[in-house]
Amino acid sequence: MFVKRLILIALKKVRSNSVRILPKFFPYFLGCLLFSWNIHADSWSWSGAYLIQPETLEYSGPVQIQVKDGLVEKISSSPTSKEPLFILPGFCDSHVTLGANSLGGWKERSELESDLKQFLLHGFTHIQSIADPPWASELSEIRKKNSQYPRISVLPPVLLAESKEISASKVSGYKILKSPEDAMSSLSGKRGKIHLFLRHNEGETFEVDGKLLYRMRSEAEKNGLELSVSTFGEEFANWEALSSETKVLYHPIPETSSIRPVAHNLVKQIWAPLFGIYFTRKGIGTSSFAEEWEKWTQWSPTFKERALSKEVLSTLPALSESEREEAEKEYESYLAFLRARKNLTLRILLGSGAGHQLQFPGISGWKELRILSELLGPKEALRAATETTCQYLGAAHEGKIRVGKPAHLLIFREDPLQNWDKLKTLRTVVTERVKTEISSPEKKKTERRRR
């Protein structure tokens, strides 16, 4: 497969501008992650707004929406405004890795704080982090206790079959399985969710095959445990995950003759394709990718402030010509699989893969949203980012805006459903009792001139 093994084993130390990698996080640092521009108040209201309705994903309006004590208190008719607002529910991201900095290295505390801000300033109020060191669970509890957003869900250490490539590494965030007995015992005495990296390495004495995966899935369900699987786009791994009916799948699925007989099982499963990882990986080192990168910086003023320069991008190792041809072919196969199965729209999660190479917090979620929109249409892409993923993560607002329910609102100056480039007009993020205002580029220029 053209995508190199996407697993955090021995991350390199990487420097780029402000990026410096430190070996450890300290618990007392974690409690200090506060957003300096959050504005606390008891109530707010907006008039002349167009509001996305649950289920139909159609706008109603113009309306006035009132928020009090963290809840949507009232939605009523409002006169038309010369500058209407467009209000969407807070976005959710089902697959990030907080411990990695998108450049192949571990994060230091300042980067972690910056990343959490990036998620929020791109409208992501809830995220799920996978394959992180133990500090992630502590961070999640601290933020929950302090009512901080984005709210973080974490998974226990990822299950991974032992192999030669990890035997000499100090693996953090993983539980190494050495036998079928290990695999089955790892599911005992647990509740909630657990995740497996399903990969095939030739010549290994042990790997999780389809029969063992089926047993693991059955044991997990018996124990009230939800098993999810990352397949890394591998055809054989996808076949096993589909045939075993593992509930949640991550990474794309190729359109091949061997996959088709088991593809119908996806109507019983939930799937986050993570297309953005593969789109990025195949383009690194090309002029077209440099142009695309520039578009992303124009699309997101918030991302532009921390984006890599063209000079740094040009130093990243690219695929060979033959690898790139294979990459393009595989990527098109991944897209073709979903195009042929639009009946899966209610089963699609949004997962950005932030933490993988060049998958930066926030903007990667926007990229995934755009790719899904091109395949499924804007409404169904929005459904993935809100209702489907937010409900899966247990977000209090469930990806909806409803009277009497927690207020998680994204307030735009222009309608993103007409053109996803309009996501850059996001100006306010409401997370219950906190309102975060996002400065526009024009406002920032004015502030600089005043200084």
Short mmCIF file of C-alpha atoms in Angstrom, two decimals:
data_model
loop_
_atom_site.label_atom_id
_atom_site.label_comp_id
_atom_site.label_asym_id
_atom_site.label_seq_id
_atom_site.Cartn_x
_atom_site.Cartn_y
_atom_site.Cartn_z
CA MET A 1 0.00 0.00 0.00
CA PHE A 2 1.28 3.48 -0.82
CA VAL A 3 0.41 4.94 2.57
CA LYS A 4 3.32 4.15 4.85
CA ARG A 5 2.56 2.47 8.15
CA LEU A 6 0.54 5.10 9.97
CA ILE A 7 1.49 4.15 13.48
CA LEU A 8 3.20 6.12 16.21
CA ILE A 9 6.18 4.01 17.24
CA ALA A 10 9.41 5.98 17.32
CA LEU A 11 8.46 9.52 16.43
CA LYS A 12 11.31 11.71 15.28
CA LYS A 13 12.26 15.07 16.70
CA VAL A 14 11.11 17.63 14.17
CA ARG A 15 11.79 21.36 14.10
CA SER A 16 9.90 23.87 12.04
CA ASN A 17 9.64 27.48 13.13
CA SER A 18 8.08 27.27 16.59
CA VAL A 19 7.97 23.46 16.74
CA ARG A 20 10.17 21.90 19.46
CA ILE A 21 9.63 18.42 20.79
CA LEU A 22 9.91 17.65 24.52
CA PRO A 23 9.74 14.14 25.92
CA LYS A 24 7.05 14.44 28.59
CA PHE A 25 3.86 16.17 29.66
CA PHE A 26 3.40 17.11 33.31
CA PRO A 27 -0.04 16.77 34.92
CA TYR A 28 0.02 20.25 36.48
CA PHE A 29 0.55 21.72 33.01
CA LEU A 30 -2.59 20.05 31.74
CA GLY A 31 -4.85 21.96 34.09
CA CYS A 32 -3.59 25.26 32.71
CA LEU A 33 -4.99 24.90 29.19
CA LEU A 34 -7.35 27.88 29.10
CA PHE A 35 -8.41 30.04 26.18
CA SER A 36 -7.60 33.64 26.98
CA TRP A 37 -10.28 35.03 24.68
CA ASN A 38 -13.26 33.13 26.04
CA ILE A 39 -16.04 35.44 27.19
CA HIS A 40 -18.17 34.26 30.11
CA ALA A 41 -21.74 35.49 30.40
CA ASP A 42 -25.16 34.30 31.50
CA SER A 43 -27.06 34.88 28.26
CA TRP A 44 -26.74 35.91 24.62
CA SER A 45 -29.07 36.34 21.66
CA TRP A 46 -28.77 36.73 17.89
CA SER A 47 -31.43 38.10 15.53
CA GLY A 48 -31.91 37.86 11.78
CA ALA A 49 -30.33 34.40 11.81
CA TYR A 50 -30.92 31.32 9.70
CA LEU A 51 -30.80 28.17 11.77
CA ILE A 52 -30.11 24.59 10.61
CA GLN A 53 -32.96 22.33 11.64
CA PRO A 54 -32.33 18.83 13.06
CA GLU A 55 -32.80 15.85 10.74
CA THR A 56 -33.87 17.85 7.65
CA LEU A 57 -30.73 20.04 7.69
CA GLU A 58 -32.78 22.82 6.11
CA TYR A 59 -32.53 26.41 7.30
CA SER A 60 -35.37 28.07 9.17
CA GLY A 61 -35.48 31.80 9.51
CA PRO A 62 -34.97 34.54 9.95
CA VAL A 63 -35.17 33.82 13.66
CA GLN A 64 -33.94 35.10 16.97
CA ILE A 65 -32.13 32.53 19.11
CA GLN A 66 -31.56 33.07 22.81
CA VAL A 67 -29.05 31.21 24.97
CA LYS A 68 -29.21 31.29 28.76
CA ASP A 69 -27.25 29.32 31.36
CA GLY A 70 -25.73 27.14 28.67
CA LEU A 71 -29.02 26.10 27.10
CA VAL A 72 -30.95 27.17 24.02
CA GLU A 73 -33.75 29.05 25.80
CA LYS A 74 -35.90 30.25 22.91
CA ILE A 75 -36.11 30.32 19.11
CA SER A 76 -38.63 32.80 17.67
CA SER A 77 -39.37 34.70 14.47
CA SER A 78 -37.23 37.72 13.72
CA PRO A 79 -37.19 40.52 11.14
CA THR A 80 -34.89 40.12 8.17
CA SER A 81 -31.40 41.49 8.69
CA LYS A 82 -29.19 43.26 6.16
CA GLU A 83 -26.33 41.09 7.43
CA PRO A 84 -27.93 37.71 8.19
CA LEU A 85 -26.15 35.08 10.26
CA PHE A 86 -26.07 31.35 9.58
CA ILE A 87 -26.00 29.09 12.63
CA LEU A 88 -24.90 25.44 12.60
CA PRO A 89 -24.39 22.98 15.48
CA GLY A 90 -20.86 22.43 16.83
CA PHE A 91 -18.81 19.95 14.77
CA CYS A 92 -17.42 16.64 16.10
CA ASP A 93 -14.29 14.75 14.99
CA SER A 94 -14.13 11.00 15.67
CA HIS A 95 -10.42 10.43 14.97
CA VAL A 96 -7.51 12.60 16.09
CA THR A 97 -4.22 11.86 17.88
CA LEU A 98 -3.43 14.61 20.36
CA GLY A 99 0.03 13.28 21.19
CA ALA A 100 1.43 13.79 17.68
CA ASN A 101 2.20 17.14 16.09
CA SER A 102 1.41 16.38 12.42
CA LEU A 103 5.12 16.60 11.58
CA GLY A 104 6.29 13.23 12.85
CA GLY A 105 7.08 14.23 16.42
CA TRP A 106 5.60 14.29 19.91
CA LYS A 107 4.02 17.50 21.15
CA GLU A 108 5.20 19.76 23.88
CA ARG A 109 2.66 21.42 26.16
CA SER A 110 2.48 24.71 24.20
CA GLU A 111 1.70 22.81 21.00
CA LEU A 112 -1.07 20.87 22.73
CA GLU A 113 -2.68 24.08 23.92
CA SER A 114 -2.39 25.56 20.42
CA ASP A 115 -3.93 22.45 18.86
CA LEU A 116 -6.92 22.49 21.17
CA LYS A 117 -7.48 26.13 20.25
CA GLN A 118 -7.25 25.20 16.57
CA PHE A 119 -9.96 22.58 16.94
CA LEU A 120 -12.27 25.05 18.66
CA LEU A 121 -11.56 27.94 16.29
CA HIS A 122 -12.52 25.69 13.37
CA GLY A 123 -15.81 24.82 15.09
CA PHE A 124 -14.95 21.41 16.58
CA THR A 125 -16.46 21.26 20.05
CA HIS A 126 -15.96 17.49 20.60
CA ILE A 127 -13.08 15.25 19.52
CA GLN A 128 -12.06 11.63 20.07
CA SER A 129 -8.34 10.95 20.46
CA ILE A 130 -6.79 7.59 19.57
CA ALA A 131 -3.38 6.03 20.31
CA ASP A 132 -2.27 8.52 22.95
CA PRO A 133 -0.09 8.15 26.05
CA PRO A 134 -1.78 7.87 29.49
CA TRP A 135 -1.80 11.66 30.00
CA ALA A 136 -4.64 11.95 27.48
CA SER A 137 -7.12 10.39 29.89
CA GLU A 138 -6.07 12.79 32.62
CA LEU A 139 -6.39 15.73 30.27
CA SER A 140 -9.86 14.58 29.28
CA GLU A 141 -11.00 14.40 32.90
CA ILE A 142 -9.52 17.80 33.76
CA ARG A 143 -11.27 19.50 30.85
CA LYS A 144 -14.56 17.81 31.68
CA LYS A 145 -14.31 18.86 35.33
CA ASN A 146 -13.50 22.46 34.34
CA SER A 147 -16.18 22.57 31.60
CA GLN A 148 -13.53 23.31 28.97
CA TYR A 149 -13.98 22.78 25.25
CA PRO A 150 -13.30 21.14 22.94
CA ARG A 151 -14.44 18.19 25.02
CA ILE A 152 -12.11 15.20 24.60
CA SER A 153 -13.08 11.52 24.48
CA VAL A 154 -10.19 9.07 24.76
CA LEU A 155 -9.83 5.36 24.11
CA PRO A 156 -7.84 2.83 26.15
CA PRO A 157 -4.44 1.79 24.73
CA VAL A 158 -4.84 0.59 21.15
CA LEU A 159 -4.54 -3.16 20.61
CA LEU A 160 -1.77 -4.13 18.20
CA ALA A 161 -0.27 -7.50 17.23
CA GLU A 162 3.43 -7.84 17.99
CA SER A 163 5.73 -7.55 14.98
CA LYS A 164 9.40 -7.07 14.14
CA GLU A 165 8.87 -3.40 13.35
CA ILE A 166 7.79 -2.61 16.92
CA SER A 167 9.84 -5.15 18.89
CA ALA A 168 12.76 -2.76 19.42
CA SER A 169 10.60 0.31 20.07
CA LYS A 170 9.19 1.73 23.26
CA VAL A 171 5.58 1.91 22.27
CA SER A 172 3.33 4.37 24.08
CA GLY A 173 -0.43 4.30 23.74
CA TYR A 174 -0.57 0.65 22.64
CA LYS A 175 -1.17 -2.77 24.16
CA ILE A 176 0.91 -5.34 22.31
CA LEU A 177 -0.79 -8.67 21.62
CA LYS A 178 1.48 -11.73 21.40
CA SER A 179 -1.08 -14.50 21.01
CA PRO A 180 -4.80 -15.23 20.51
CA GLU A 181 -5.06 -15.64 24.27
CA ASP A 182 -3.63 -12.16 24.73
CA ALA A 183 -6.15 -10.78 22.26
CA MET A 184 -9.13 -12.34 24.00
CA SER A 185 -8.00 -11.47 27.54
CA SER A 186 -7.54 -7.82 26.51
CA LEU A 187 -11.33 -7.58 26.21
CA SER A 188 -12.12 -8.83 29.71
CA GLY A 189 -13.21 -6.58 32.54
CA LYS A 190 -13.61 -3.48 30.39
CA ARG A 191 -16.55 -1.27 29.40
CA GLY A 192 -17.00 1.45 26.83
CA LYS A 193 -14.80 1.39 23.72
CA ILE A 194 -11.59 -0.30 22.63
CA HIS A 195 -9.63 0.03 19.39
CA LEU A 196 -7.57 -2.37 17.27
CA PHE A 197 -4.97 -1.61 14.60
CA LEU A 198 -5.52 -4.39 12.06
CA ARG A 199 -2.38 -4.79 9.94
CA HIS A 200 -0.67 -7.62 8.09
CA ASN A 201 3.08 -8.13 8.16
CA GLU A 202 4.55 -10.97 6.14
CA GLY A 203 6.62 -13.47 8.07
CA GLU A 204 5.20 -12.69 11.50
CA THR A 205 4.41 -15.60 13.83
CA PHE A 206 1.18 -13.97 15.07
CA GLU A 207 -1.41 -11.61 13.64
CA VAL A 208 -5.08 -10.95 14.17
CA ASP A 209 -6.85 -12.78 11.34
CA GLY A 210 -10.52 -12.82 10.40
CA LYS A 211 -11.48 -15.73 12.65
CA LEU A 212 -9.82 -14.20 15.69
CA LEU A 213 -11.33 -10.79 14.91
CA TYR A 214 -14.81 -12.36 14.79
CA ARG A 215 -14.19 -13.97 18.20
CA MET A 216 -12.94 -10.67 19.58
CA ARG A 217 -15.96 -8.80 18.28
CA SER A 218 -18.35 -11.38 19.81
CA GLU A 219 -16.51 -11.31 23.15
CA ALA A 220 -16.53 -7.52 23.20
CA GLU A 221 -20.28 -7.38 22.59
CA LYS A 222 -20.88 -9.97 25.32
CA ASN A 223 -18.94 -7.76 27.75
CA GLY A 224 -20.71 -4.56 26.69
CA LEU A 225 -17.56 -3.32 24.98
CA GLU A 226 -17.52 -1.64 21.56
CA LEU A 227 -14.65 -2.78 19.33
CA SER A 228 -13.48 -0.48 16.55
CA VAL A 229 -10.81 -1.19 13.92
CA SER A 230 -8.33 0.82 11.85
CA THR A 231 -7.60 -0.94 8.55
CA PHE A 232 -5.19 1.61 6.95
CA GLY A 233 -6.84 1.12 3.55
CA GLU A 234 -5.52 -2.46 3.27
CA GLU A 235 -7.75 -4.68 1.17
CA PHE A 236 -7.34 -7.81 3.29
CA ALA A 237 -7.78 -5.94 6.58
CA ASN A 238 -10.95 -4.31 5.25
CA TRP A 239 -12.30 -7.66 4.11
CA GLU A 240 -11.82 -9.11 7.59
CA ALA A 241 -13.29 -6.08 9.36
CA LEU A 242 -16.33 -6.11 7.07
CA SER A 243 -16.90 -9.86 7.19
CA SER A 244 -16.62 -9.96 11.00
CA GLU A 245 -19.15 -7.07 11.23
CA THR A 246 -16.94 -5.11 13.60
CA LYS A 247 -19.13 -2.18 14.57
CA VAL A 248 -16.83 0.78 13.80
CA LEU A 249 -14.28 1.04 10.97
CA TYR A 250 -11.66 3.70 10.33
CA HIS A 251 -9.72 4.42 7.11
CA PRO A 252 -10.89 4.04 3.49
CA ILE A 253 -12.14 0.92 1.74
CA PRO A 254 -11.02 0.11 -1.82
CA GLU A 255 -13.49 -0.75 -4.56
CA THR A 256 -12.31 -4.25 -5.50
CA SER A 257 -13.95 -7.50 -6.57
CA SER A 258 -12.96 -9.22 -3.33
CA ILE A 259 -14.52 -6.49 -1.15
CA ARG A 260 -17.88 -6.36 -2.94
CA PRO A 261 -19.35 -9.59 -1.46
CA VAL A 262 -18.92 -8.28 2.10
CA ALA A 263 -19.48 -4.57 1.45
CA HIS A 264 -23.20 -4.87 2.24
CA ASN A 265 -22.28 -5.40 5.91
CA LEU A 266 -21.52 -1.69 6.17
CA VAL A 267 -25.24 -1.01 6.56
CA LYS A 268 -24.78 -2.56 10.04
CA GLN A 269 -21.55 -0.73 10.77
CA ILE A 270 -20.31 2.84 11.28
CA TRP A 271 -17.43 4.10 9.17
CA ALA A 272 -15.04 7.07 9.16
CA PRO A 273 -13.16 7.00 5.81
CA LEU A 274 -10.35 9.43 6.77
CA PHE A 275 -9.90 10.35 3.10
CA GLY A 276 -7.88 13.45 3.95
CA ILE A 277 -4.87 11.45 5.17
CA TYR A 278 -4.61 9.66 1.84
CA PHE A 279 -5.27 12.76 -0.23
CA THR A 280 -2.42 14.54 1.52
CA ARG A 281 0.04 11.65 1.46
CA LYS A 282 -0.21 11.09 -2.29
CA GLY A 283 0.42 14.75 -3.07
CA ILE A 284 3.42 15.57 -0.89
CA GLY A 285 6.31 16.93 -2.93
CA THR A 286 4.29 17.91 -6.00
CA SER A 287 3.64 21.39 -7.32
CA SER A 288 -0.10 20.71 -7.33
CA PHE A 289 0.01 19.94 -3.62
CA ALA A 290 1.90 23.17 -2.91
CA GLU A 291 -0.88 25.03 -4.74
CA GLU A 292 -3.51 23.12 -2.78
CA TRP A 293 -1.74 23.97 0.47
CA GLU A 294 -1.84 27.64 -0.45
CA LYS A 295 -5.60 27.35 -1.01
CA TRP A 296 -5.99 25.88 2.47
CA THR A 297 -4.17 28.83 4.03
CA GLN A 298 -6.51 31.22 2.20
CA TRP A 299 -9.50 29.11 3.20
CA SER A 300 -8.66 29.24 6.90
CA PRO A 301 -7.11 32.46 8.25
CA THR A 302 -6.69 30.67 11.59
CA PHE A 303 -4.65 27.88 9.99
CA LYS A 304 -2.63 30.36 7.93
CA GLU A 305 -1.02 31.69 11.09
CA ARG A 306 0.70 28.35 11.76
CA ALA A 307 0.91 26.73 8.29
CA LEU A 308 4.25 25.50 6.99
CA SER A 309 5.94 27.63 4.37
CA LYS A 310 6.41 26.48 0.79
CA GLU A 311 10.12 26.15 1.52
CA VAL A 312 9.50 23.72 4.38
CA LEU A 313 6.96 21.77 2.33
CA SER A 314 9.51 21.32 -0.43
CA THR A 315 11.86 19.50 1.97
CA LEU A 316 9.36 16.76 2.85
CA PRO A 317 10.10 13.34 1.28
CA ALA A 318 7.84 12.65 -1.68
CA LEU A 319 6.69 9.42 -3.28
CA SER A 320 8.51 8.06 -6.29
CA GLU A 321 6.78 8.32 -9.66
CA SER A 322 5.65 4.67 -9.52
CA GLU A 323 4.45 5.06 -5.92
CA ARG A 324 2.50 8.17 -6.85
CA GLU A 325 0.79 6.39 -9.75
CA GLU A 326 -0.20 3.62 -7.36
CA ALA A 327 -1.32 6.19 -4.81
CA GLU A 328 -3.57 7.97 -7.30
CA LYS A 329 -5.09 4.68 -8.38
CA GLU A 330 -5.78 3.58 -4.83
CA TYR A 331 -7.22 6.94 -3.81
CA GLU A 332 -9.64 6.92 -6.72
CA SER A 333 -10.64 3.39 -5.71
CA TYR A 334 -11.43 4.63 -2.20
CA LEU A 335 -13.62 7.42 -3.56
CA ALA A 336 -15.33 5.02 -5.97
CA PHE A 337 -16.32 2.74 -3.10
CA LEU A 338 -18.35 5.44 -1.37
CA ARG A 339 -19.72 6.90 -4.60
CA ALA A 340 -21.26 3.51 -5.35
CA ARG A 341 -22.84 3.26 -1.87
CA LYS A 342 -24.58 6.51 -1.07
CA ASN A 343 -27.08 4.50 0.98
CA LEU A 344 -24.40 4.60 3.68
CA THR A 345 -24.81 8.32 4.33
CA LEU A 346 -26.39 7.78 7.76
CA ARG A 347 -23.47 5.52 8.76
CA ILE A 348 -20.62 7.93 7.97
CA LEU A 349 -18.56 9.53 10.73
CA LEU A 350 -16.29 12.49 10.22
CA GLY A 351 -12.70 11.68 11.16
CA SER A 352 -9.89 14.08 10.26
CA GLY A 353 -6.86 12.00 11.25
CA ALA A 354 -5.30 15.12 12.81
CA GLY A 355 -1.90 14.10 14.10
CA HIS A 356 -0.99 12.08 11.01
CA GLN A 357 1.49 13.63 8.61
CA LEU A 358 0.38 17.17 7.64
CA GLN A 359 -3.07 16.59 9.14
CA PHE A 360 -3.38 19.68 11.30
CA PRO A 361 -6.14 20.23 13.89
CA GLY A 362 -9.27 21.94 12.61
CA ILE A 363 -8.32 22.54 8.98
CA SER A 364 -8.04 18.76 8.44
CA GLY A 365 -11.62 18.40 9.63
CA TRP A 366 -12.67 21.05 7.12
CA LYS A 367 -10.82 19.19 4.35
CA GLU A 368 -12.58 15.93 5.26
CA LEU A 369 -15.91 17.76 5.27
CA ARG A 370 -15.23 19.08 1.77
CA ILE A 371 -14.26 15.64 0.40
CA LEU A 372 -17.40 14.07 1.88
CA SER A 373 -19.47 16.90 0.40
CA GLU A 374 -18.11 16.19 -3.08
CA LEU A 375 -19.14 12.53 -2.71
CA LEU A 376 -22.41 12.80 -0.78
CA GLY A 377 -23.57 16.40 -1.10
CA PRO A 378 -23.29 19.24 1.44
CA LYS A 379 -26.21 18.24 3.65
CA GLU A 380 -25.01 14.68 4.15
CA ALA A 381 -21.45 15.87 4.76
CA LEU A 382 -22.80 18.23 7.41
CA ARG A 383 -24.81 15.38 8.93
CA ALA A 384 -21.59 13.37 9.27
CA ALA A 385 -19.82 16.27 11.02
CA THR A 386 -22.73 16.95 13.37
CA GLU A 387 -25.58 14.54 14.07
CA THR A 388 -23.88 11.22 13.27
CA THR A 389 -20.46 11.85 14.79
CA CYS A 390 -21.66 13.93 17.74
CA GLN A 391 -24.18 11.28 18.76
CA TYR A 392 -21.51 8.60 18.41
CA LEU A 393 -19.19 10.56 20.72
CA GLY A 394 -21.97 11.17 23.22
CA ALA A 395 -21.86 14.95 22.79
CA ALA A 396 -24.52 16.64 24.91
CA HIS A 397 -25.98 18.61 21.98
CA GLU A 398 -26.08 15.47 19.74
CA GLY A 399 -25.08 17.61 16.78
CA LYS A 400 -28.40 19.48 16.84
CA ILE A 401 -29.82 22.85 17.85
CA ARG A 402 -32.96 22.42 19.98
CA VAL A 403 -34.80 24.47 22.60
CA GLY A 404 -34.00 23.28 26.10
CA LYS A 405 -30.82 21.48 25.03
CA PRO A 406 -27.14 22.47 25.50
CA ALA A 407 -26.01 25.30 23.25
CA HIS A 408 -23.15 24.33 20.95
CA LEU A 409 -23.41 26.86 18.12
CA LEU A 410 -21.27 27.93 15.19
CA ILE A 411 -22.18 31.39 13.91
CA PHE A 412 -21.16 32.27 10.35
CA ARG A 413 -21.40 35.50 8.38
CA GLU A 414 -22.09 33.54 5.17
CA ASP A 415 -23.76 30.22 4.40
CA PRO A 416 -21.22 27.33 4.41
CA LEU A 417 -23.66 24.93 2.77
CA GLN A 418 -23.58 27.02 -0.39
CA ASN A 419 -19.80 26.81 -0.57
CA TRP A 420 -17.50 25.22 2.01
CA ASP A 421 -15.03 28.06 1.46
CA LYS A 422 -17.53 30.07 3.53
CA LEU A 423 -16.41 28.15 6.60
CA LYS A 424 -13.78 30.88 6.87
CA THR A 425 -16.58 33.30 7.83
CA LEU A 426 -16.96 31.55 11.21
CA ARG A 427 -16.98 34.37 13.75
CA THR A 428 -18.40 32.94 17.01
CA VAL A 429 -18.30 29.55 18.72
CA VAL A 430 -20.67 28.95 21.62
CA THR A 431 -19.97 26.04 23.95
CA GLU A 432 -22.76 26.23 26.52
CA ARG A 433 -21.66 28.96 28.97
CA VAL A 434 -18.67 30.16 26.97
CA LYS A 435 -18.64 32.33 23.86
CA THR A 436 -15.43 32.43 21.83
CA GLU A 437 -15.15 35.28 19.34
CA ILE A 438 -12.89 34.76 16.33
CA SER A 439 -11.17 37.83 14.96
CA SER A 440 -11.48 38.35 11.22
CA PRO A 441 -8.30 39.10 9.21
CA GLU A 442 -9.57 42.64 8.67
CA LYS A 443 -10.08 43.17 12.40
CA LYS A 444 -6.59 41.84 13.15
CA LYS A 445 -5.06 44.25 10.64
CA THR A 446 -6.89 47.15 12.27
CA GLU A 447 -5.68 46.08 15.73
CA ARG A 448 -2.08 45.88 14.49
CA ARG A 449 -2.27 49.39 13.01
CA ARG A 450 -3.58 50.75 16.31
CA ARG A 451 -0.59 49.26 18.12
#
